[in-house]
Every structure is written in C-alpha cells, then in structure tokens.
Coordinates of N, CA and C in Angstrom, one line a residue:
X1 N 61.3 123.4 101.7 CA 61.1 124.0 103.1 C 59.9 124.8 103.2
X2 N 59.2 124.7 104.3 CA 58.0 125.5 104.5 C 58.4 126.9 105.0
X3 N 57.9 127.9 104.4 CA 58.3 129.3 104.8 C 57.0 130.1 105.1
X4 N 57.0 130.8 106.2 CA 55.9 131.6 106.6 C 56.3 133.1 106.6
X5 N 55.5 134.0 106.1 CA 55.8 135.4 106.1 C 54.8 136.2 106.9
X6 N 55.3 136.9 107.9 CA 54.4 137.8 108.7 C 54.4 139.2 108.0
X7 N 53.2 139.7 107.8 CA 53.1 141.0 107.1 C 52.4 142.0 108.0
X8 N 52.6 143.3 107.7 CA 51.9 144.3 108.4 C 50.5 144.4 107.9
X9 N 49.6 145.0 108.7 CA 48.2 145.2 108.3 C 48.1 146.4 107.3
X10 N 47.4 146.2 106.2 CA 47.1 147.3 105.3 C 46.0 148.2 106.0
X11 N 46.2 149.5 105.8 CA 45.2 150.4 106.4 C 43.7 150.1 105.9
X12 N 42.8 150.1 106.8 CA 41.4 149.9 106.5 C 41.1 148.6 105.7
X13 N 41.8 147.6 105.9 CA 41.6 146.3 105.1 C 41.5 145.1 106.1
X14 N 40.7 144.2 105.8 CA 40.6 143.0 106.6 C 41.9 142.1 106.5
X15 N 42.0 141.2 107.5 CA 43.2 140.4 107.5 C 43.3 139.5 106.2
X16 N 42.1 139.0 105.7 CA 42.1 138.2 104.5 C 42.5 139.1 103.3
X17 N 42.0 140.3 103.2 CA 42.4 141.2 102.1 C 43.9 141.5 102.1
X18 N 44.4 141.8 103.3 CA 45.8 142.0 103.5 C 46.7 140.9 103.0
X19 N 46.3 139.7 103.4 CA 47.0 138.5 103.0 C 47.0 138.2 101.5
X20 N 45.8 138.5 100.9 CA 45.6 138.4 99.5 C 46.5 139.4 98.7
X21 N 46.5 140.6 99.3 CA 47.3 141.7 98.7 C 48.8 141.3 98.6
X22 N 49.3 140.7 99.7 CA 50.7 140.3 99.7 C 51.0 139.1 98.9
X23 N 50.0 138.2 98.8 CA 50.2 137.0 98.0 C 50.3 137.5 96.5
X24 N 49.5 138.4 96.1 CA 49.5 139.0 94.7 C 50.9 139.7 94.5
X25 N 51.3 140.4 95.5 CA 52.6 141.1 95.4 C 53.7 140.1 95.1
X26 N 53.7 139.1 95.9 CA 54.8 138.0 95.8 C 54.7 137.4 94.4
X27 N 53.5 137.1 93.9 CA 53.3 136.5 92.6 C 53.8 137.4 91.5
X28 N 53.5 138.7 91.6 CA 53.9 139.6 90.6 C 55.5 139.7 90.6
X29 N 56.1 139.6 91.7 CA 57.5 139.7 91.8 C 58.2 138.4 91.5
X30 N 57.5 137.3 91.3 CA 58.1 136.0 91.0 C 58.6 135.2 92.1
X31 N 58.1 135.5 93.3 CA 58.5 134.8 94.5 C 57.5 133.6 94.7
X32 N 58.1 132.4 94.7 CA 57.3 131.2 94.9 C 57.6 130.4 96.2
X33 N 58.6 130.8 96.9 CA 59.1 130.0 98.0 C 58.3 130.2 99.3
X34 N 57.4 131.2 99.4 CA 56.6 131.5 100.6 C 55.4 130.6 100.6
X35 N 55.2 129.8 101.6 CA 54.1 128.8 101.8 C 52.9 129.5 102.3
X36 N 53.1 130.3 103.3 CA 51.9 130.9 104.0 C 52.2 132.4 104.4
X37 N 51.2 133.2 104.2 CA 51.3 134.6 104.6 C 50.3 134.8 105.8
X38 N 50.8 135.4 106.9 CA 50.0 135.7 108.0 C 50.1 137.2 108.3
X39 N 49.0 137.9 108.3 CA 49.0 139.3 108.7 C 49.1 139.5 110.2
X40 N 49.6 140.6 110.6 CA 49.8 140.9 112.0 C 48.5 140.8 112.8
X41 N 47.4 141.2 112.2 CA 46.1 141.1 112.8 C 45.7 139.6 113.0
X42 N 46.0 138.8 112.1 CA 45.7 137.3 112.2 C 46.6 136.7 113.3
X43 N 47.8 137.1 113.3 CA 48.8 136.6 114.3 C 48.3 137.0 115.7
X44 N 47.8 138.2 115.9 CA 47.3 138.6 117.2 C 46.1 137.9 117.7
X45 N 45.2 137.6 116.7 CA 43.9 137.0 117.1 C 43.9 135.5 117.1
X46 N 44.4 134.9 116.1 CA 44.3 133.4 115.9 C 45.4 132.7 116.6
X47 N 46.5 133.3 116.9 CA 47.7 132.6 117.5 C 48.0 133.1 118.9
X48 N 46.9 133.4 119.7 CA 47.1 133.9 121.0 C 47.5 132.8 122.0
X49 N 46.8 131.6 122.0 CA 47.1 130.6 122.9 C 48.4 130.0 122.7
X50 N 49.1 129.5 123.7 CA 50.4 128.9 123.6 C 50.4 127.7 122.6
X51 N 49.4 126.9 122.7 CA 49.3 125.7 121.8 C 49.3 126.1 120.4
X52 N 48.5 127.2 120.0 CA 48.5 127.6 118.7 C 49.8 128.1 118.2
X53 N 50.5 128.8 119.1 CA 51.9 129.3 118.7 C 52.8 128.2 118.5
X54 N 52.7 127.2 119.4 CA 53.6 126.0 119.3 C 53.4 125.2 117.9
X55 N 52.1 125.1 117.6 CA 51.8 124.4 116.3 C 52.3 125.2 115.1
X56 N 52.2 126.6 115.2 CA 52.7 127.4 114.2 C 54.2 127.3 114.0
X57 N 54.9 127.3 115.2 CA 56.3 127.2 115.2 C 56.8 125.8 114.6
X58 N 56.1 124.8 114.9 CA 56.5 123.4 114.4 C 56.1 123.2 112.9
X59 N 55.2 124.0 112.4 CA 54.7 123.8 111.0 C 55.7 124.3 110.0
X60 N 56.4 125.3 110.3 CA 57.3 126.0 109.3 C 58.8 125.8 109.7
X61 N 59.6 125.8 108.6 CA 61.0 125.7 108.8 C 61.7 127.0 108.9
X62 N 61.1 128.0 108.3 CA 61.7 129.4 108.3 C 60.5 130.4 108.4
X63 N 60.8 131.4 109.2 CA 59.9 132.5 109.3 C 60.5 133.8 108.9
X64 N 59.8 134.6 108.1 CA 60.2 135.9 107.6 C 59.2 136.9 108.1
X65 N 59.6 138.1 108.3 CA 58.7 139.2 108.7 C 59.0 140.5 108.0
X66 N 57.9 141.2 107.7 CA 58.1 142.5 107.2 C 58.9 143.4 108.2
X67 N 59.9 144.1 107.7 CA 60.8 144.9 108.5 C 60.0 145.9 109.3
X68 N 58.8 146.3 108.8 CA 58.1 147.3 109.5 C 57.3 146.8 110.8
X69 N 57.2 145.5 110.9 CA 56.6 145.0 112.1 C 57.5 144.1 113.0
X70 N 58.7 144.0 112.6 CA 59.6 143.1 113.4 C 59.7 143.4 114.8
X71 N 59.7 144.6 115.2 CA 59.8 145.0 116.7 C 58.5 144.6 117.4
X72 N 57.4 144.4 116.8 CA 56.2 144.1 117.4 C 56.0 142.5 117.6
X73 N 56.8 141.7 117.0 CA 56.6 140.3 117.0 C 56.9 139.6 118.3
X74 N 58.0 139.9 119.0 CA 58.4 139.1 120.1 C 57.3 139.0 121.2
X75 N 56.5 140.0 121.4 CA 55.5 139.9 122.4 C 54.3 139.0 122.0
X76 N 54.1 138.8 120.7 CA 53.0 138.0 120.2 C 53.5 136.6 119.9
X77 N 54.8 136.4 119.6 CA 55.2 135.0 119.3 C 55.6 134.3 120.5
X78 N 56.2 135.0 121.5 CA 56.6 134.3 122.8 C 58.0 133.9 122.8
X79 N 58.5 133.6 124.0 CA 59.9 133.2 124.2 C 60.2 131.9 123.6
X80 N 59.2 130.9 123.5 CA 59.6 129.6 122.9 C 60.0 129.7 121.4
X81 N 59.5 130.7 120.7 CA 59.9 130.9 119.3 C 61.4 131.2 119.3
X82 N 61.8 132.1 120.2 CA 63.2 132.6 120.2 C 64.2 131.5 120.8
X83 N 63.7 130.8 121.8 CA 64.5 129.7 122.4 C 64.8 128.6 121.3
X84 N 63.8 128.3 120.5 CA 64.0 127.3 119.5 C 64.8 127.8 118.2
X85 N 65.2 129.0 118.3 CA 66.0 129.7 117.2 C 65.2 129.8 115.9
X86 N 63.9 130.0 116.0 CA 63.1 130.2 114.8 C 62.7 131.7 114.8
X87 N 63.6 132.5 115.0 CA 63.4 134.0 115.0 C 63.0 134.4 113.6
X88 N 61.9 135.1 113.4 CA 61.6 135.6 112.1 C 62.7 136.6 111.6
X89 N 63.1 136.3 110.3 CA 64.2 137.2 109.7 C 63.5 138.4 109.1
X90 N 64.0 139.5 109.3 CA 63.4 140.8 108.8 C 63.7 141.0 107.3
X91 N 62.7 141.2 106.5 CA 62.8 141.4 105.1 C 62.1 142.7 104.7
X92 N 62.7 143.4 103.7 CA 62.1 144.6 103.2 C 61.1 144.3 102.1
X93 N 59.8 144.3 102.4 CA 58.8 144.0 101.4 C 58.6 145.2 100.4
X94 N 59.3 146.3 100.6 CA 59.2 147.4 99.7 C 60.4 147.5 98.7
X95 N 61.2 146.4 98.8 CA 62.4 146.4 97.9 C 62.1 146.4 96.5
X96 N 62.9 147.1 95.7 CA 62.6 147.1 94.2 C 62.7 145.7 93.6
X97 N 63.7 144.9 94.1 CA 63.8 143.5 93.6 C 63.4 142.6 94.7
X98 N 62.1 142.4 94.9 CA 61.6 141.6 96.0 C 62.0 140.2 95.9
X99 N 62.0 139.6 94.7 CA 62.4 138.2 94.6 C 63.8 138.0 95.1
X100 N 64.7 138.8 94.7 CA 66.1 138.7 95.2 C 66.2 138.9 96.7
X101 N 65.4 139.8 97.3 CA 65.4 140.1 98.7 C 65.0 138.9 99.5
X102 N 63.8 138.3 99.1 CA 63.3 137.1 99.8 C 64.1 135.9 99.5
X103 N 64.5 135.6 98.3 CA 65.3 134.4 98.0 C 66.6 134.4 98.8
X104 N 67.2 135.6 99.1 CA 68.4 135.7 99.8 C 68.2 135.0 101.2
X105 N 67.1 135.1 101.8 CA 66.8 134.5 103.1 C 66.3 133.0 102.9
X106 N 65.5 132.8 101.9 CA 64.9 131.5 101.7 C 66.0 130.5 101.4
X107 N 66.9 130.9 100.5 CA 67.9 130.0 100.0 C 69.2 130.1 100.8
X108 N 69.3 131.1 101.6 CA 70.6 131.3 102.3 C 70.6 130.6 103.7
X109 N 71.6 130.9 104.4 CA 71.8 130.4 105.8 C 72.0 131.5 106.8
X110 N 71.5 131.2 108.0 CA 71.7 132.2 109.1 C 72.3 131.4 110.2
X111 N 73.4 132.0 110.8 CA 74.0 131.4 112.0 C 73.9 132.4 113.1
X112 N 72.9 132.1 114.0 CA 72.7 133.0 115.2 C 73.8 132.7 116.2
X113 N 74.6 133.7 116.5 CA 75.7 133.5 117.5 C 75.3 134.2 118.8
X114 N 75.3 133.4 119.9 CA 74.9 134.0 121.2 C 76.1 133.8 122.1
X115 N 76.0 134.3 123.3 CA 77.1 134.2 124.3 C 76.8 133.0 125.2
X116 N 75.8 132.2 124.8 CA 75.4 131.0 125.6 C 76.0 129.7 125.0
X117 N 76.9 129.1 125.6 CA 77.5 127.9 125.1 C 78.5 128.0 124.0
X118 N 78.9 126.9 123.5 CA 80.0 126.9 122.5 C 79.5 126.2 121.2
X119 N 78.3 125.8 121.1 CA 77.8 125.1 120.0 C 76.8 125.9 119.2
X120 N 76.9 125.9 117.9 CA 76.1 126.7 117.0 C 75.5 125.8 115.9
X121 N 74.3 126.1 115.5 CA 73.6 125.4 114.4 C 73.3 126.3 113.3
X122 N 73.6 125.8 112.0 CA 73.3 126.6 110.8 C 72.5 125.7 109.9
X123 N 71.5 126.2 109.3 CA 70.7 125.5 108.2 C 71.5 125.7 106.9
X124 N 72.0 124.7 106.3 CA 72.8 124.8 105.1 C 72.2 124.1 103.9
X125 N 71.0 123.6 104.1 CA 70.4 122.9 103.0 C 69.0 122.3 103.4
X126 N 68.4 121.5 102.5 CA 67.2 120.9 102.8 C 67.2 119.5 102.1
X127 N 66.3 118.7 102.4 CA 66.2 117.3 101.9 C 65.9 117.2 100.4
X128 N 65.4 118.3 99.9 CA 65.1 118.3 98.4 C 66.3 118.6 97.6
X129 N 67.5 118.9 98.2 CA 68.7 119.2 97.4 C 69.4 118.0 97.1
X130 N 70.3 118.1 96.0 CA 71.1 117.0 95.6 C 72.3 116.9 96.5
X131 N 72.9 115.8 96.6 CA 74.1 115.6 97.5 C 75.2 116.5 97.2
X132 N 75.6 116.7 96.0 CA 76.7 117.6 95.6 C 76.4 119.1 96.0
X133 N 75.1 119.5 96.0 CA 74.7 120.8 96.4 C 74.9 121.0 97.9
X134 N 74.5 120.0 98.6 CA 74.7 120.0 100.1 C 76.2 120.0 100.5
X135 N 77.0 119.2 99.8 CA 78.4 119.2 100.0 C 79.0 120.6 99.8
X136 N 78.6 121.2 98.7 CA 79.1 122.6 98.3 C 78.7 123.6 99.4
X137 N 77.5 123.4 99.9 CA 77.0 124.3 101.0 C 77.7 124.1 102.3
X138 N 78.0 122.9 102.6 CA 78.8 122.6 103.9 C 80.2 123.2 103.8
X139 N 80.8 123.0 102.7 CA 82.2 123.6 102.5 C 82.2 125.1 102.6
X140 N 81.2 125.7 101.9 CA 81.1 127.2 101.9 C 80.8 127.7 103.3
X141 N 79.9 127.0 104.0 CA 79.5 127.4 105.3 C 80.7 127.3 106.3
X142 N 81.4 126.2 106.2 CA 82.6 125.9 107.0 C 83.6 127.0 106.8
X143 N 83.9 127.4 105.6 CA 84.9 128.4 105.3 C 84.4 129.8 105.9
X144 N 83.2 130.1 105.8 CA 82.7 131.4 106.3 C 82.7 131.4 107.8
X145 N 82.3 130.3 108.4 CA 82.3 130.2 109.9 C 83.7 130.3 110.4
X146 N 84.6 129.6 109.8 CA 86.0 129.6 110.3 C 86.6 131.1 110.2
X147 N 86.2 131.8 109.2 CA 86.7 133.2 109.1 C 86.2 134.1 110.2
X148 N 85.0 133.8 110.6 CA 84.4 134.7 111.7 C 84.9 134.4 113.1
X149 N 85.4 133.2 113.3 CA 85.9 132.8 114.6 C 87.3 133.4 114.9
X150 N 87.5 133.7 116.2 CA 88.9 134.0 116.6 C 89.7 132.8 116.4
X151 N 90.9 132.9 116.0 CA 91.8 131.8 115.7 C 91.4 131.0 114.5
X152 N 90.4 131.5 113.8 CA 89.9 130.8 112.6 C 89.5 129.4 112.8
X153 N 90.0 128.5 111.9 CA 89.6 127.1 111.9 C 90.1 126.4 113.1
X154 N 91.1 126.9 113.8 CA 91.6 126.2 115.0 C 90.6 126.2 116.1
X155 N 89.6 127.0 116.1 CA 88.6 127.0 117.1 C 87.5 126.0 116.9
X156 N 87.5 125.4 115.7 CA 86.4 124.4 115.4 C 86.9 123.0 115.8
X157 N 86.2 122.4 116.8 CA 86.6 121.1 117.3 C 85.9 120.0 116.6
X158 N 84.6 120.2 116.3 CA 83.9 119.1 115.6 C 82.8 119.7 114.8
X159 N 82.5 119.1 113.7 CA 81.4 119.5 112.8 C 80.5 118.3 112.5
X160 N 79.2 118.5 112.7 CA 78.2 117.5 112.5 C 77.3 117.9 111.3
X161 N 76.7 116.9 110.7 CA 75.6 117.1 109.7 C 74.4 116.4 110.3
X162 N 73.3 117.1 110.2 CA 72.1 116.6 110.9 C 70.8 117.1 110.2
X163 N 69.8 116.2 110.1 CA 68.5 116.7 109.7 C 67.6 116.9 110.9
X164 N 66.4 117.4 110.7 CA 65.5 117.7 111.9 C 65.3 116.5 112.7
X165 N 65.2 115.3 112.1 CA 64.8 114.1 112.9 C 65.9 113.1 112.9
X166 N 67.1 113.4 112.5 CA 68.2 112.4 112.5 C 69.2 112.6 113.7
X167 N 70.0 111.7 113.9 CA 71.1 111.9 114.9 C 72.2 112.7 114.1
X168 N 73.1 113.3 114.9 CA 74.1 114.1 114.3 C 75.3 113.2 113.9
X169 N 75.7 113.4 112.6 CA 76.7 112.6 112.0 C 78.0 113.4 112.0
X170 N 79.1 113.0 112.7 CA 80.3 113.9 112.6 C 80.9 113.8 111.2
X171 N 81.3 115.0 110.7 CA 81.9 115.0 109.4 C 83.3 115.6 109.5
X172 N 83.7 116.2 110.6 CA 85.0 116.7 110.9 C 85.3 116.6 112.4
X173 N 86.4 116.2 112.8 CA 86.9 116.2 114.2 C 88.3 116.7 114.2
X174 N 88.6 117.7 115.0 CA 90.0 118.2 115.1 C 90.9 117.2 115.8
X175 N 92.1 117.2 115.3 CA 93.1 116.3 115.9 C 93.5 116.9 117.3
X176 N 93.8 116.0 118.2 CA 94.2 116.5 119.6 C 95.3 117.4 119.6
X177 N 96.3 117.2 118.7 CA 97.4 118.1 118.6 C 97.0 119.6 118.2
X178 N 95.9 119.7 117.4 CA 95.4 121.0 117.0 C 94.8 121.7 118.2
X179 N 94.1 120.9 119.0 CA 93.4 121.5 120.2 C 94.3 122.1 121.2
X180 N 95.6 121.6 121.3 CA 96.5 122.1 122.3 C 97.1 123.4 121.9
X181 N 97.2 123.7 120.6 CA 97.8 124.9 120.1 C 97.1 126.2 120.5

C-alpha cells in the first residue's frame, strides 16, 4: 500500500530539509511503510490547484499527518479528500516508539462512521497479503463491527469483499427471518 505522511515545517528549514529530517527520523525508528513525506510548506505551495490535489489523492492508499498540523489540513486538502474518505489519520511523530505508532495505522483498519447512509467501508487488507491473512482480518473486522452496532450482528444485512477496482463480492447475507426480528 502506498502511504503518504504530512509533516509540520521545521523552524528555519527548507521544505526539502524538513522532508529529509523526517525521512531520517523514520529510518532511525525502523519505519519502512511510508512511501512519501510531504511537508506542510510543500503541500501549501505545490498542491494548490484542484488537479494537483486530485492526483495526490489518487496516488496514495493511506494518508497520515503529524498531529501538530492536523487541524490545518482541511483547508489545504479540500472537500474532495474528505468526501472520498481519504482523511489523513493523525499520528504522534514525537512518540517514544514511533514504529509502533505508525504501524498501528499502516497495518490497521479504520471504519469512519457517519450519519449519512447505512453503508460503511473498512480497509481490512491489501493485495500483497496471503488469502488466510485476509480471511483472518475479515473475521476480526466483522466481530469488532458487530460489537459496535446496536443490536450487534442483527444489524448487519450484507457483507461484501472488494478491491479498489473490482466489483463487490457478497460474503455474507442475512436471512430474511433475521431481518424481521
């Protein structure tokens, strides 16, 4: 999976120096999952046009942001980032165990729940994973989701498995008798 990290600007440093500093910090901490680092200054200058933001959004599967700049990002990323549910996840880049902090988000799943509609999408794996790992993730995600819903599993009507470019394949459908209860 392609992962992009937005970082805050280091005082009195160029955007390139800031990005190099964070790349070295990640390397020292043993973090290898971050594909690209973009400083806040670079985001403001190079990704101003809508088309540049759209290309950025489509290039990466996951966006992370330094917790110190999270509140500044919505105005620079635009509403299309948030509508497509590619909201940058806030991470603490000052954490003592940075690798654990970042891998929690890179290898984990996020289920954004909104009051709009009754369908939700969660990323539970990637195409580089083995089939048994994906199955284990689907089962674990289904158990957690069911616990969070009112009426637990009874509120789940259908469950699909899908990649970014495939059709949705149903893997669970509730019986009609379950829906009436």
